[in-house]
C-alpha cells in the first residue's frame, strides 16, 4: 500500500490518476528558441488540485500521509484563505473559525486531514 501516494476514493487505488506537474527540462536549444526533443526532465512539483481520476473525474482524491489516507479540507468560512472579504468599502478580516491542528501537520484553514476527520468537519457529507 505504501507505493501509492494518491488514490481515487471511488477506485480505492491510484492507477487511473492523472495530474499536471511542474517540470524543469534541460536539453539542446532548438532554432525556434524552444528546447529540442529528448531533453532531460526533472519533476519539480505535482499540482495537487489537478489530480483526477480518468474514470471518475469528480471523485474525491485521497493522499497517503504517514500511513493514513487523508482528504483535502478547506475551511468553509473562508474557503481556506484565512481571510474573509469584508465587502467594499470594508477591509478583509481574519477568518473567525478557530485554527486547528492535526497530528500530521498544522492545519489552519486548509490542509490534508485524515479521512474520518475530514468527513466529520464536512458535517458527515462527502
Ligand atoms: Zn476512480
Ligand atoms: Zn477559515
mmCIF file with all atom_site columns, C-alpha atoms and ligand atoms in Angstrom:
data_model
loop_
_atom_site.group_PDB
_atom_site.id
_atom_site.type_symbol
_atom_site.label_atom_id
_atom_site.label_alt_id
_atom_site.label_comp_id
_atom_site.label_asym_id
_atom_site.label_entity_id
_atom_site.label_seq_id
_atom_site.pdbx_PDB_ins_code
_atom_site.Cartn_x
_atom_site.Cartn_y
_atom_site.Cartn_z
_atom_site.occupancy
_atom_site.B_iso_or_equiv
_atom_site.pdbx_formal_charge
_atom_site.auth_seq_id
_atom_site.auth_comp_id
_atom_site.auth_asym_id
_atom_site.auth_atom_id
_atom_site.pdbx_PDB_model_num
ATOM   1   C  CA  . UNK A 1 1   ? 0.000   0.000  0.000   1.00 0.00 ? 1   UNK A CA  1
ATOM   2   C  CA  . UNK A 1 2   ? 2.854   2.369  0.627   1.00 0.00 ? 2   UNK A CA  1
ATOM   3   C  CA  . UNK A 1 3   ? 3.718   2.690  -3.057  1.00 0.00 ? 3   UNK A CA  1
ATOM   4   C  CA  . UNK A 1 4   ? 0.531   4.677  -3.608  1.00 0.00 ? 4   UNK A CA  1
ATOM   5   C  CA  . UNK A 1 5   ? 0.746   8.330  -2.673  1.00 0.00 ? 5   UNK A CA  1
ATOM   6   C  CA  . UNK A 1 6   ? -2.659  9.314  -4.016  1.00 0.00 ? 6   UNK A CA  1
ATOM   7   C  CA  . UNK A 1 7   ? -5.800  7.408  -4.823  1.00 0.00 ? 7   UNK A CA  1
ATOM   8   C  CA  . UNK A 1 8   ? -9.261  7.926  -6.175  1.00 0.00 ? 8   UNK A CA  1
ATOM   9   C  CA  . UNK A 1 9   ? -11.784 7.447  -3.367  1.00 0.00 ? 9   UNK A CA  1
ATOM   10  C  CA  . UNK A 1 10  ? -14.099 5.561  -5.703  1.00 0.00 ? 10  UNK A CA  1
ATOM   11  C  CA  . UNK A 1 11  ? -11.462 3.310  -7.304  1.00 0.00 ? 11  UNK A CA  1
ATOM   12  C  CA  . UNK A 1 12  ? -9.709  2.722  -3.996  1.00 0.00 ? 12  UNK A CA  1
ATOM   13  C  CA  . UNK A 1 13  ? -6.366  2.953  -5.812  1.00 0.00 ? 13  UNK A CA  1
ATOM   14  C  CA  . UNK A 1 14  ? -4.348  5.411  -7.833  1.00 0.00 ? 14  UNK A CA  1
ATOM   15  C  CA  . UNK A 1 15  ? -3.887  3.526  -11.086 1.00 0.00 ? 15  UNK A CA  1
ATOM   16  C  CA  . UNK A 1 16  ? -6.170  5.785  -13.100 1.00 0.00 ? 16  UNK A CA  1
ATOM   17  C  CA  . UNK A 1 17  ? -4.949  9.118  -11.779 1.00 0.00 ? 17  UNK A CA  1
ATOM   18  C  CA  . UNK A 1 18  ? -3.501  11.833 -13.961 1.00 0.00 ? 18  UNK A CA  1
ATOM   19  C  CA  . UNK A 1 19  ? -2.005  15.141 -12.909 1.00 0.00 ? 19  UNK A CA  1
ATOM   20  C  CA  . UNK A 1 20  ? -0.197  18.214 -14.098 1.00 0.00 ? 20  UNK A CA  1
ATOM   21  C  CA  . UNK A 1 21  ? 3.273   18.770 -12.729 1.00 0.00 ? 21  UNK A CA  1
ATOM   22  C  CA  . UNK A 1 22  ? 5.878   21.479 -12.998 1.00 0.00 ? 22  UNK A CA  1
ATOM   23  C  CA  . UNK A 1 23  ? 8.907   20.081 -14.768 1.00 0.00 ? 23  UNK A CA  1
ATOM   24  C  CA  . UNK A 1 24  ? 12.331  21.568 -15.343 1.00 0.00 ? 24  UNK A CA  1
ATOM   25  C  CA  . UNK A 1 25  ? 13.737  20.481 -18.673 1.00 0.00 ? 25  UNK A CA  1
ATOM   26  C  CA  . UNK A 1 26  ? 17.305  20.565 -19.846 1.00 0.00 ? 26  UNK A CA  1
ATOM   27  C  CA  . UNK A 1 27  ? 18.399  19.811 -23.378 1.00 0.00 ? 27  UNK A CA  1
ATOM   28  C  CA  . UNK A 1 28  ? 19.578  21.173 -26.711 1.00 0.00 ? 28  UNK A CA  1
ATOM   29  C  CA  . UNK A 1 29  ? 18.049  24.512 -27.582 1.00 0.00 ? 29  UNK A CA  1
ATOM   30  C  CA  . UNK A 1 30  ? 16.284  24.393 -30.917 1.00 0.00 ? 30  UNK A CA  1
ATOM   31  C  CA  . UNK A 1 31  ? 16.436  27.061 -33.601 1.00 0.00 ? 31  UNK A CA  1
ATOM   32  C  CA  . UNK A 1 32  ? 12.946  28.218 -32.638 1.00 0.00 ? 32  UNK A CA  1
ATOM   33  C  CA  . UNK A 1 33  ? 14.128  29.133 -29.152 1.00 0.00 ? 33  UNK A CA  1
ATOM   34  C  CA  . UNK A 1 34  ? 12.447  26.142 -27.528 1.00 0.00 ? 34  UNK A CA  1
ATOM   35  C  CA  . UNK A 1 35  ? 14.056  23.005 -26.218 1.00 0.00 ? 35  UNK A CA  1
ATOM   36  C  CA  . UNK A 1 36  ? 14.545  20.324 -28.814 1.00 0.00 ? 36  UNK A CA  1
ATOM   37  C  CA  . UNK A 1 37  ? 13.077  16.941 -28.028 1.00 0.00 ? 37  UNK A CA  1
ATOM   38  C  CA  . UNK A 1 38  ? 14.917  14.393 -25.916 1.00 0.00 ? 38  UNK A CA  1
ATOM   39  C  CA  . UNK A 1 39  ? 15.594  16.842 -23.159 1.00 0.00 ? 39  UNK A CA  1
ATOM   40  C  CA  . UNK A 1 40  ? 16.091  15.750 -19.616 1.00 0.00 ? 40  UNK A CA  1
ATOM   41  C  CA  . UNK A 1 41  ? 13.202  16.479 -17.302 1.00 0.00 ? 41  UNK A CA  1
ATOM   42  C  CA  . UNK A 1 42  ? 13.012  16.734 -13.580 1.00 0.00 ? 42  UNK A CA  1
ATOM   43  C  CA  . UNK A 1 43  ? 9.702   16.923 -11.839 1.00 0.00 ? 43  UNK A CA  1
ATOM   44  C  CA  . UNK A 1 44  ? 9.503   19.888 -9.514  1.00 0.00 ? 44  UNK A CA  1
ATOM   45  C  CA  . UNK A 1 45  ? 6.018   19.892 -8.167  1.00 0.00 ? 45  UNK A CA  1
ATOM   46  C  CA  . UNK A 1 46  ? 2.833   17.976 -8.828  1.00 0.00 ? 46  UNK A CA  1
ATOM   47  C  CA  . UNK A 1 47  ? -0.158  20.290 -8.877  1.00 0.00 ? 47  UNK A CA  1
ATOM   48  C  CA  . UNK A 1 48  ? -2.306  18.589 -6.288  1.00 0.00 ? 48  UNK A CA  1
ATOM   49  C  CA  . UNK A 1 49  ? -5.511  20.258 -7.363  1.00 0.00 ? 49  UNK A CA  1
ATOM   50  C  CA  . UNK A 1 50  ? -5.017  18.909 -10.881 1.00 0.00 ? 50  UNK A CA  1
ATOM   51  C  CA  . UNK A 1 51  ? -5.010  15.268 -9.800  1.00 0.00 ? 51  UNK A CA  1
ATOM   52  C  CA  . UNK A 1 52  ? -8.057  13.499 -11.130 1.00 0.00 ? 52  UNK A CA  1
ATOM   53  C  CA  . UNK A 1 53  ? -9.276  10.020 -11.951 1.00 0.00 ? 53  UNK A CA  1
ATOM   54  C  CA  . UNK A 1 54  ? -9.775  9.268  -15.624 1.00 0.00 ? 54  UNK A CA  1
ATOM   55  C  CA  . UNK A 1 55  ? -12.809 7.153  -14.767 1.00 0.00 ? 55  UNK A CA  1
ATOM   56  C  CA  . UNK A 1 56  ? -14.298 9.350  -12.018 1.00 0.00 ? 56  UNK A CA  1
ATOM   57  C  CA  . UNK A 1 57  ? -13.473 12.973 -12.869 1.00 0.00 ? 57  UNK A CA  1
ATOM   58  C  CA  . UNK A 1 58  ? -15.477 14.274 -9.906  1.00 0.00 ? 58  UNK A CA  1
ATOM   59  C  CA  . UNK A 1 59  ? -14.291 11.773 -7.322  1.00 0.00 ? 59  UNK A CA  1
ATOM   60  C  CA  . UNK A 1 60  ? -12.516 12.826 -4.178  1.00 0.00 ? 60  UNK A CA  1
ATOM   61  C  CA  . UNK A 1 61  ? -8.758  12.298 -4.300  1.00 0.00 ? 61  UNK A CA  1
ATOM   62  C  CA  . UNK A 1 62  ? -7.136  10.981 -1.169  1.00 0.00 ? 62  UNK A CA  1
ATOM   63  C  CA  . UNK A 1 63  ? -3.489  11.245 -0.212  1.00 0.00 ? 63  UNK A CA  1
ATOM   64  C  CA  . UNK A 1 64  ? -1.413  8.860  1.882   1.00 0.00 ? 64  UNK A CA  1
ATOM   65  C  CA  . UNK A 1 65  ? 0.350   10.730 4.643   1.00 0.00 ? 65  UNK A CA  1
ATOM   66  C  CA  . UNK A 1 66  ? 2.279   8.908  7.350   1.00 0.00 ? 66  UNK A CA  1
ATOM   67  C  CA  . UNK A 1 67  ? 0.288   5.740  6.906   1.00 0.00 ? 67  UNK A CA  1
ATOM   68  C  CA  . UNK A 1 68  ? -3.183  7.290  6.835   1.00 0.00 ? 68  UNK A CA  1
ATOM   69  C  CA  . UNK A 1 69  ? -5.384  8.285  3.919   1.00 0.00 ? 69  UNK A CA  1
ATOM   70  C  CA  . UNK A 1 70  ? -6.181  11.977 4.040   1.00 0.00 ? 70  UNK A CA  1
ATOM   71  C  CA  . UNK A 1 71  ? -8.566  14.263 2.235   1.00 0.00 ? 71  UNK A CA  1
ATOM   72  C  CA  . UNK A 1 72  ? -8.059  17.881 1.321   1.00 0.00 ? 72  UNK A CA  1
ATOM   73  C  CA  . UNK A 1 73  ? -10.091 20.078 3.576   1.00 0.00 ? 73  UNK A CA  1
ATOM   74  C  CA  . UNK A 1 74  ? -10.609 23.812 3.401   1.00 0.00 ? 74  UNK A CA  1
ATOM   75  C  CA  . UNK A 1 75  ? -12.405 25.986 5.886   1.00 0.00 ? 75  UNK A CA  1
ATOM   76  C  CA  . UNK A 1 76  ? -15.987 26.568 4.714   1.00 0.00 ? 76  UNK A CA  1
ATOM   77  C  CA  . UNK A 1 77  ? -15.983 30.048 6.251   1.00 0.00 ? 77  UNK A CA  1
ATOM   78  C  CA  . UNK A 1 78  ? -13.050 31.453 4.318   1.00 0.00 ? 78  UNK A CA  1
ATOM   79  C  CA  . UNK A 1 79  ? -12.526 28.840 1.598   1.00 0.00 ? 79  UNK A CA  1
ATOM   80  C  CA  . UNK A 1 80  ? -9.107  28.119 3.061   1.00 0.00 ? 80  UNK A CA  1
ATOM   81  C  CA  . UNK A 1 81  ? -7.748  31.634 2.635   1.00 0.00 ? 81  UNK A CA  1
ATOM   82  C  CA  . UNK A 1 82  ? -7.736  32.540 6.322   1.00 0.00 ? 82  UNK A CA  1
ATOM   83  C  CA  . UNK A 1 83  ? -9.333  35.877 5.437   1.00 0.00 ? 83  UNK A CA  1
ATOM   84  C  CA  . UNK A 1 84  ? -12.874 36.869 4.754   1.00 0.00 ? 84  UNK A CA  1
ATOM   85  C  CA  . UNK A 1 85  ? -13.771 39.630 2.382   1.00 0.00 ? 85  UNK A CA  1
ATOM   86  C  CA  . UNK A 1 86  ? -15.423 42.460 4.230   1.00 0.00 ? 86  UNK A CA  1
ATOM   87  C  CA  . UNK A 1 87  ? -17.016 43.701 1.055   1.00 0.00 ? 87  UNK A CA  1
ATOM   88  C  CA  . UNK A 1 88  ? -16.226 47.141 -0.284  1.00 0.00 ? 88  UNK A CA  1
ATOM   89  C  CA  . UNK A 1 89  ? -15.508 49.525 1.364   1.00 0.00 ? 89  UNK A CA  1
ATOM   90  C  CA  . UNK A 1 90  ? -14.742 47.401 4.412   1.00 0.00 ? 90  UNK A CA  1
ATOM   91  C  CA  . UNK A 1 91  ? -11.360 45.724 4.756   1.00 0.00 ? 91  UNK A CA  1
ATOM   92  C  CA  . UNK A 1 92  ? -10.888 41.991 4.786   1.00 0.00 ? 92  UNK A CA  1
ATOM   93  C  CA  . UNK A 1 93  ? -10.763 40.469 8.228   1.00 0.00 ? 93  UNK A CA  1
ATOM   94  C  CA  . UNK A 1 94  ? -9.229  37.282 9.618   1.00 0.00 ? 94  UNK A CA  1
ATOM   95  C  CA  . UNK A 1 95  ? -11.460 34.239 9.446   1.00 0.00 ? 95  UNK A CA  1
ATOM   96  C  CA  . UNK A 1 96  ? -13.094 33.772 12.869  1.00 0.00 ? 96  UNK A CA  1
ATOM   97  C  CA  . UNK A 1 97  ? -13.061 29.984 12.617  1.00 0.00 ? 97  UNK A CA  1
ATOM   98  C  CA  . UNK A 1 98  ? -10.604 28.578 15.052  1.00 0.00 ? 98  UNK A CA  1
ATOM   99  C  CA  . UNK A 1 99  ? -7.335  27.425 13.518  1.00 0.00 ? 99  UNK A CA  1
ATOM   100 C  CA  . UNK A 1 100 ? -6.818  23.767 14.261  1.00 0.00 ? 100 UNK A CA  1
ATOM   101 C  CA  . UNK A 1 101 ? -4.012  21.334 14.082  1.00 0.00 ? 101 UNK A CA  1
ATOM   102 C  CA  . UNK A 1 102 ? -3.886  17.662 13.315  1.00 0.00 ? 102 UNK A CA  1
ATOM   103 C  CA  . UNK A 1 103 ? -1.344  15.117 14.409  1.00 0.00 ? 103 UNK A CA  1
ATOM   104 C  CA  . UNK A 1 104 ? 0.133   15.169 10.903  1.00 0.00 ? 104 UNK A CA  1
ATOM   105 C  CA  . UNK A 1 105 ? 0.639   18.816 10.204  1.00 0.00 ? 105 UNK A CA  1
ATOM   106 C  CA  . UNK A 1 106 ? -0.576  22.217 11.250  1.00 0.00 ? 106 UNK A CA  1
ATOM   107 C  CA  . UNK A 1 107 ? -3.952  22.773 9.657   1.00 0.00 ? 107 UNK A CA  1
ATOM   108 C  CA  . UNK A 1 108 ? -5.114  26.330 9.881   1.00 0.00 ? 108 UNK A CA  1
ATOM   109 C  CA  . UNK A 1 109 ? -7.843  26.881 7.338   1.00 0.00 ? 109 UNK A CA  1
ATOM   110 C  CA  . UNK A 1 110 ? -6.890  24.235 4.825   1.00 0.00 ? 110 UNK A CA  1
ATOM   111 C  CA  . UNK A 1 111 ? -4.795  21.116 4.609   1.00 0.00 ? 111 UNK A CA  1
ATOM   112 C  CA  . UNK A 1 112 ? -4.758  17.352 4.402   1.00 0.00 ? 112 UNK A CA  1
ATOM   113 C  CA  . UNK A 1 113 ? -6.811  15.702 7.136   1.00 0.00 ? 113 UNK A CA  1
ATOM   114 C  CA  . UNK A 1 114 ? -7.321  12.043 7.933   1.00 0.00 ? 114 UNK A CA  1
ATOM   115 C  CA  . UNK A 1 115 ? -10.421 10.880 6.065   1.00 0.00 ? 115 UNK A CA  1
ATOM   116 C  CA  . UNK A 1 116 ? -12.561 10.397 9.166   1.00 0.00 ? 116 UNK A CA  1
ATOM   117 C  CA  . UNK A 1 117 ? -11.692 13.842 10.459  1.00 0.00 ? 117 UNK A CA  1
ATOM   118 C  CA  . UNK A 1 118 ? -12.297 15.480 7.102   1.00 0.00 ? 118 UNK A CA  1
ATOM   119 C  CA  . UNK A 1 119 ? -15.710 13.842 6.907   1.00 0.00 ? 119 UNK A CA  1
ATOM   120 C  CA  . UNK A 1 120 ? -16.536 14.951 10.439  1.00 0.00 ? 120 UNK A CA  1
ATOM   121 C  CA  . UNK A 1 121 ? -15.640 18.555 9.656   1.00 0.00 ? 121 UNK A CA  1
ATOM   122 C  CA  . UNK A 1 122 ? -17.656 18.462 6.471   1.00 0.00 ? 122 UNK A CA  1
ATOM   123 C  CA  . UNK A 1 123 ? -20.668 17.625 8.596   1.00 0.00 ? 123 UNK A CA  1
ATOM   124 C  CA  . UNK A 1 124 ? -20.768 13.966 7.654   1.00 0.00 ? 124 UNK A CA  1
ATOM   125 C  CA  . UNK A 1 125 ? -21.311 14.551 3.952   1.00 0.00 ? 125 UNK A CA  1
ATOM   126 C  CA  . UNK A 1 126 ? -18.685 13.900 1.338   1.00 0.00 ? 126 UNK A CA  1
HETATM 127 ZN ZN1 . LIG B 2 .   ? -11.659 6.452  -9.889  1.00 0.00 ? 1   LIG B ZN1 1
HETATM 128 ZN ZN1 . LIG B 2 .   ? -11.298 29.882 7.871   1.00 0.00 ? 2   LIG B ZN1 1
#
